[in-house]
Amino acid sequence: MSKILFVHPEGETQEVEAAEGSSAMRAALTGGVQGIAADCGGEASCATCHVYVGEEWADKVGGPGLDEDDMLEFTACERKPTSRLSCQIRIDRNLDGLVLNLPESQ
Ligand code: FES
């Protein structure tokens, strides 16, 4: 299991456990994190699981794939260089302690 820290726009941090191989989105839903809607269930087709990867984690997490990159044009909040769809972030042990910042809305 790895830890993921979700940081709410107001600054509150919520820590959840994530099984390796699962997605950050799934960990958020399981952990009761508010602010991840995930309307499409993880198919990279709704952009309601948008997060901003913590700057210090950006290299480890990497950038979006082509389909994800297209869908990131439809986020409710501004897209930034570290924007990702959390359903497309696969958790492995290298991401233990990952920081994901939540946008104001999805
Ligand atoms: Fe729909 Fe991630 S859950 S794009």
Short mmCIF file of N, CA and C and ligand atoms in Angstrom, two decimals:
data_model
loop_
_atom_site.label_atom_id
_atom_site.label_comp_id
_atom_site.label_asym_id
_atom_site.label_seq_id
_atom_site.Cartn_x
_atom_site.Cartn_y
_atom_site.Cartn_z
N MET A 1 0.84 -1.20 0.00
CA MET A 1 0.00 0.00 0.00
C MET A 1 0.87 1.24 0.00
N SER A 2 0.40 2.23 -0.69
CA SER A 2 1.08 3.53 -0.70
C SER A 2 0.13 4.58 -0.15
N LYS A 3 0.70 5.64 0.34
CA LYS A 3 -0.11 6.76 0.84
C LYS A 3 -0.23 7.81 -0.26
N ILE A 4 -1.41 8.40 -0.35
CA ILE A 4 -1.59 9.56 -1.23
C ILE A 4 -2.17 10.67 -0.38
N LEU A 5 -1.63 11.86 -0.55
CA LEU A 5 -2.12 13.03 0.16
C LEU A 5 -2.90 13.90 -0.81
N PHE A 6 -4.19 14.04 -0.56
CA PHE A 6 -5.03 14.93 -1.36
C PHE A 6 -5.15 16.25 -0.60
N VAL A 7 -4.80 17.32 -1.28
CA VAL A 7 -4.83 18.65 -0.66
C VAL A 7 -6.02 19.41 -1.23
N HIS A 8 -6.95 19.77 -0.36
CA HIS A 8 -8.14 20.51 -0.78
C HIS A 8 -7.79 21.96 -1.05
N PRO A 9 -8.61 22.64 -1.86
CA PRO A 9 -8.30 24.03 -2.21
C PRO A 9 -8.16 24.93 -0.98
N GLU A 10 -8.85 24.62 0.11
CA GLU A 10 -8.76 25.44 1.32
C GLU A 10 -7.50 25.11 2.12
N GLY A 11 -6.76 24.07 1.73
CA GLY A 11 -5.51 23.74 2.39
C GLY A 11 -5.55 22.48 3.24
N GLU A 12 -6.76 21.97 3.49
CA GLU A 12 -6.86 20.74 4.30
C GLU A 12 -6.26 19.56 3.52
N THR A 13 -5.51 18.73 4.22
CA THR A 13 -4.90 17.56 3.59
C THR A 13 -5.57 16.30 4.08
N GLN A 14 -5.89 15.43 3.15
CA GLN A 14 -6.54 14.16 3.48
C GLN A 14 -5.64 13.03 2.97
N GLU A 15 -5.29 12.12 3.87
CA GLU A 15 -4.40 11.02 3.51
C GLU A 15 -5.21 9.75 3.30
N VAL A 16 -4.95 9.07 2.19
CA VAL A 16 -5.63 7.81 1.92
C VAL A 16 -4.60 6.74 1.56
N GLU A 17 -5.01 5.49 1.72
CA GLU A 17 -4.17 4.36 1.32
C GLU A 17 -4.56 3.96 -0.09
N ALA A 18 -3.58 3.58 -0.88
CA ALA A 18 -3.84 3.15 -2.25
C ALA A 18 -3.10 1.85 -2.52
N ALA A 19 -3.82 0.87 -3.04
CA ALA A 19 -3.18 -0.39 -3.40
C ALA A 19 -2.37 -0.21 -4.67
N GLU A 20 -1.21 -0.85 -4.72
CA GLU A 20 -0.41 -0.77 -5.93
C GLU A 20 -1.19 -1.35 -7.10
N GLY A 21 -1.13 -0.66 -8.22
CA GLY A 21 -1.86 -1.10 -9.41
C GLY A 21 -3.22 -0.44 -9.55
N SER A 22 -3.71 0.13 -8.46
CA SER A 22 -4.99 0.84 -8.55
C SER A 22 -4.71 2.27 -9.00
N SER A 23 -5.78 3.01 -9.24
CA SER A 23 -5.59 4.40 -9.67
C SER A 23 -5.73 5.34 -8.48
N ALA A 24 -5.17 6.53 -8.64
CA ALA A 24 -5.33 7.56 -7.60
C ALA A 24 -6.80 7.92 -7.45
N MET A 25 -7.54 7.94 -8.54
CA MET A 25 -8.98 8.24 -8.48
C MET A 25 -9.70 7.22 -7.60
N ARG A 26 -9.40 5.93 -7.81
CA ARG A 26 -10.07 4.87 -7.04
C ARG A 26 -9.72 5.02 -5.56
N ALA A 27 -8.50 5.34 -5.28
CA ALA A 27 -8.09 5.52 -3.88
C ALA A 27 -8.85 6.68 -3.25
N ALA A 28 -9.05 7.74 -4.02
CA ALA A 28 -9.79 8.90 -3.50
C ALA A 28 -11.24 8.51 -3.18
N LEU A 29 -11.88 7.81 -4.09
CA LEU A 29 -13.28 7.43 -3.85
C LEU A 29 -13.38 6.49 -2.65
N THR A 30 -12.51 5.51 -2.60
CA THR A 30 -12.52 4.55 -1.49
C THR A 30 -12.25 5.25 -0.16
N GLY A 31 -11.38 6.25 -0.21
CA GLY A 31 -11.01 6.96 1.01
C GLY A 31 -11.96 8.09 1.37
N GLY A 32 -13.00 8.29 0.58
CA GLY A 32 -14.00 9.31 0.92
C GLY A 32 -13.54 10.73 0.67
N VAL A 33 -12.64 10.91 -0.29
CA VAL A 33 -12.16 12.26 -0.60
C VAL A 33 -13.23 13.00 -1.40
N GLN A 34 -13.66 14.14 -0.88
CA GLN A 34 -14.59 14.99 -1.61
C GLN A 34 -13.80 15.75 -2.67
N GLY A 35 -14.42 15.97 -3.81
CA GLY A 35 -13.74 16.78 -4.82
C GLY A 35 -13.27 15.98 -6.01
N ILE A 36 -13.49 14.68 -5.98
CA ILE A 36 -13.23 13.84 -7.16
C ILE A 36 -14.58 13.23 -7.55
N ALA A 37 -15.12 13.63 -8.68
CA ALA A 37 -16.44 13.14 -9.09
C ALA A 37 -16.33 11.82 -9.85
N ALA A 38 -15.40 11.74 -10.79
CA ALA A 38 -15.16 10.50 -11.54
C ALA A 38 -16.42 9.97 -12.20
N ASP A 39 -17.11 10.82 -12.93
CA ASP A 39 -18.39 10.46 -13.53
C ASP A 39 -18.30 9.28 -14.51
N CYS A 40 -17.18 9.14 -15.20
CA CYS A 40 -17.09 8.07 -16.21
C CYS A 40 -16.54 6.78 -15.63
N GLY A 41 -16.19 6.77 -14.37
CA GLY A 41 -15.73 5.54 -13.74
C GLY A 41 -14.30 5.16 -14.07
N GLY A 42 -13.55 6.08 -14.63
CA GLY A 42 -12.13 5.81 -14.87
C GLY A 42 -11.77 5.56 -16.32
N GLU A 43 -12.63 5.97 -17.23
CA GLU A 43 -12.40 5.72 -18.66
C GLU A 43 -11.69 6.88 -19.37
N ALA A 44 -11.23 7.85 -18.64
CA ALA A 44 -10.58 9.03 -19.23
C ALA A 44 -11.50 9.77 -20.20
N SER A 45 -12.78 9.81 -19.87
CA SER A 45 -13.71 10.44 -20.81
C SER A 45 -14.65 11.45 -20.14
N CYS A 46 -14.31 11.91 -18.93
CA CYS A 46 -15.19 12.90 -18.30
C CYS A 46 -14.44 14.10 -17.73
N ALA A 47 -13.19 13.94 -17.39
CA ALA A 47 -12.35 15.01 -16.82
C ALA A 47 -12.85 15.50 -15.47
N THR A 48 -13.64 14.70 -14.76
CA THR A 48 -14.10 15.12 -13.43
C THR A 48 -13.28 14.46 -12.31
N CYS A 49 -12.11 14.01 -12.67
CA CYS A 49 -11.17 13.49 -11.65
C CYS A 49 -9.86 14.26 -11.73
N HIS A 50 -9.97 15.49 -12.22
CA HIS A 50 -8.80 16.36 -12.45
C HIS A 50 -8.05 16.64 -11.14
N VAL A 51 -6.75 16.55 -11.20
CA VAL A 51 -5.90 16.94 -10.06
C VAL A 51 -4.67 17.67 -10.59
N TYR A 52 -4.03 18.43 -9.69
CA TYR A 52 -2.74 19.04 -9.98
C TYR A 52 -1.70 18.27 -9.18
N VAL A 53 -0.81 17.60 -9.88
CA VAL A 53 0.24 16.83 -9.22
C VAL A 53 1.19 17.80 -8.50
N GLY A 54 1.54 17.47 -7.27
CA GLY A 54 2.50 18.30 -6.54
C GLY A 54 3.78 18.46 -7.36
N GLU A 55 4.30 19.68 -7.41
CA GLU A 55 5.47 19.98 -8.26
C GLU A 55 6.60 18.97 -8.05
N GLU A 56 6.83 18.62 -6.79
CA GLU A 56 7.95 17.74 -6.49
C GLU A 56 7.73 16.30 -6.97
N TRP A 57 6.49 15.99 -7.36
CA TRP A 57 6.15 14.64 -7.81
C TRP A 57 5.97 14.57 -9.33
N ALA A 58 6.02 15.67 -9.99
CA ALA A 58 5.65 15.72 -11.41
C ALA A 58 6.50 14.77 -12.26
N ASP A 59 7.81 14.73 -12.02
CA ASP A 59 8.67 13.86 -12.83
C ASP A 59 8.35 12.38 -12.59
N LYS A 60 8.13 12.02 -11.34
CA LYS A 60 7.84 10.61 -11.04
C LYS A 60 6.51 10.17 -11.63
N VAL A 61 5.53 11.05 -11.58
CA VAL A 61 4.20 10.70 -12.09
C VAL A 61 4.20 10.70 -13.62
N GLY A 62 4.92 11.64 -14.19
CA GLY A 62 4.97 11.73 -15.65
C GLY A 62 3.79 12.49 -16.22
N GLY A 63 3.79 12.62 -17.52
CA GLY A 63 2.75 13.39 -18.20
C GLY A 63 1.60 12.51 -18.66
N PRO A 64 0.57 13.14 -19.21
CA PRO A 64 -0.60 12.40 -19.66
C PRO A 64 -0.35 11.66 -20.98
N GLY A 65 -1.12 10.60 -21.19
CA GLY A 65 -1.13 9.94 -22.49
C GLY A 65 -1.92 10.78 -23.48
N LEU A 66 -1.97 10.34 -24.73
CA LEU A 66 -2.62 11.14 -25.78
C LEU A 66 -4.10 11.37 -25.51
N ASP A 67 -4.83 10.31 -25.19
CA ASP A 67 -6.27 10.47 -24.93
C ASP A 67 -6.50 11.36 -23.71
N GLU A 68 -5.72 11.14 -22.69
CA GLU A 68 -5.84 11.95 -21.48
C GLU A 68 -5.52 13.41 -21.79
N ASP A 69 -4.51 13.62 -22.58
CA ASP A 69 -4.11 14.98 -22.94
C ASP A 69 -5.28 15.70 -23.63
N ASP A 70 -5.97 15.00 -24.51
CA ASP A 70 -7.13 15.61 -25.18
C ASP A 70 -8.20 15.96 -24.16
N MET A 71 -8.48 15.03 -23.25
CA MET A 71 -9.57 15.23 -22.28
C MET A 71 -9.24 16.35 -21.28
N LEU A 72 -7.97 16.58 -21.04
CA LEU A 72 -7.58 17.65 -20.11
C LEU A 72 -7.95 19.04 -20.64
N GLU A 73 -8.33 19.11 -21.90
CA GLU A 73 -8.81 20.40 -22.44
C GLU A 73 -10.21 20.71 -21.92
N PHE A 74 -10.87 19.77 -21.29
CA PHE A 74 -12.26 19.94 -20.87
C PHE A 74 -12.43 20.00 -19.36
N THR A 75 -11.37 20.27 -18.65
CA THR A 75 -11.48 20.37 -17.19
C THR A 75 -12.27 21.62 -16.80
N ALA A 76 -12.99 21.54 -15.69
CA ALA A 76 -13.79 22.67 -15.23
C ALA A 76 -12.90 23.82 -14.77
N CYS A 77 -11.79 23.48 -14.14
CA CYS A 77 -10.84 24.50 -13.70
C CYS A 77 -9.66 24.54 -14.66
N GLU A 78 -8.96 25.64 -14.58
CA GLU A 78 -7.82 25.88 -15.47
C GLU A 78 -6.87 24.67 -15.52
N ARG A 79 -6.47 24.33 -16.74
CA ARG A 79 -5.44 23.31 -16.90
C ARG A 79 -4.08 23.94 -16.62
N LYS A 80 -3.24 23.22 -15.88
CA LYS A 80 -1.89 23.70 -15.57
C LYS A 80 -0.88 22.65 -16.05
N PRO A 81 0.42 22.99 -16.04
CA PRO A 81 1.42 22.04 -16.53
C PRO A 81 1.40 20.70 -15.78
N THR A 82 0.99 20.71 -14.52
CA THR A 82 0.99 19.46 -13.75
C THR A 82 -0.40 18.83 -13.69
N SER A 83 -1.33 19.27 -14.51
CA SER A 83 -2.67 18.68 -14.50
C SER A 83 -2.63 17.24 -14.98
N ARG A 84 -3.36 16.39 -14.30
CA ARG A 84 -3.55 15.00 -14.71
C ARG A 84 -4.98 14.58 -14.37
N LEU A 85 -5.42 13.54 -15.05
CA LEU A 85 -6.67 12.88 -14.65
C LEU A 85 -6.27 11.79 -13.66
N SER A 86 -6.81 11.86 -12.46
CA SER A 86 -6.34 10.93 -11.42
C SER A 86 -6.68 9.48 -11.73
N CYS A 87 -7.65 9.24 -12.60
CA CYS A 87 -7.97 7.85 -12.97
C CYS A 87 -6.87 7.25 -13.84
N GLN A 88 -6.00 8.10 -14.37
CA GLN A 88 -4.94 7.61 -15.24
C GLN A 88 -3.58 7.56 -14.52
N ILE A 89 -3.58 7.85 -13.23
CA ILE A 89 -2.35 7.75 -12.44
C ILE A 89 -2.36 6.39 -11.74
N ARG A 90 -1.48 5.50 -12.17
CA ARG A 90 -1.36 4.17 -11.56
C ARG A 90 -0.42 4.25 -10.37
N ILE A 91 -0.85 3.68 -9.29
CA ILE A 91 -0.06 3.74 -8.07
C ILE A 91 0.95 2.60 -8.02
N ASP A 92 2.17 2.96 -7.75
CA ASP A 92 3.18 1.94 -7.43
C ASP A 92 3.98 2.43 -6.23
N ARG A 93 4.90 1.61 -5.77
CA ARG A 93 5.58 1.95 -4.51
C ARG A 93 6.42 3.22 -4.62
N ASN A 94 6.79 3.57 -5.85
CA ASN A 94 7.56 4.81 -6.04
C ASN A 94 6.72 6.06 -5.80
N LEU A 95 5.41 5.87 -5.72
CA LEU A 95 4.53 7.03 -5.52
C LEU A 95 4.04 7.11 -4.07
N ASP A 96 4.66 6.38 -3.18
CA ASP A 96 4.28 6.46 -1.77
C ASP A 96 4.53 7.88 -1.25
N GLY A 97 3.49 8.53 -0.77
CA GLY A 97 3.60 9.91 -0.29
C GLY A 97 3.20 10.94 -1.34
N LEU A 98 2.69 10.47 -2.46
CA LEU A 98 2.29 11.36 -3.56
C LEU A 98 1.33 12.46 -3.09
N VAL A 99 1.59 13.67 -3.55
CA VAL A 99 0.73 14.81 -3.23
C VAL A 99 -0.05 15.20 -4.47
N LEU A 100 -1.38 15.21 -4.33
CA LEU A 100 -2.27 15.63 -5.41
C LEU A 100 -3.14 16.76 -4.91
N ASN A 101 -3.10 17.88 -5.60
CA ASN A 101 -3.90 19.04 -5.22
C ASN A 101 -5.22 19.03 -5.98
N LEU A 102 -6.29 19.26 -5.24
CA LEU A 102 -7.62 19.22 -5.85
C LEU A 102 -7.99 20.61 -6.40
N PRO A 103 -8.63 20.65 -7.56
CA PRO A 103 -9.09 21.93 -8.09
C PRO A 103 -10.33 22.41 -7.33
N GLU A 104 -10.73 23.64 -7.59
CA GLU A 104 -11.91 24.22 -6.92
C GLU A 104 -13.20 23.50 -7.28
N SER A 105 -13.26 23.00 -8.51
CA SER A 105 -14.46 22.27 -8.94
C SER A 105 -14.08 21.28 -10.03
N GLN A 106 -15.02 20.37 -10.31
CA GLN A 106 -14.78 19.35 -11.33
C GLN A 106 -15.77 19.52 -12.48
FE1 FES B 1 -13.61 10.19 -15.88
FE2 FES B 1 -11.13 10.11 -14.84
S1 FES B 1 -12.94 9.31 -13.99
S2 FES B 1 -11.79 10.98 -16.70
#
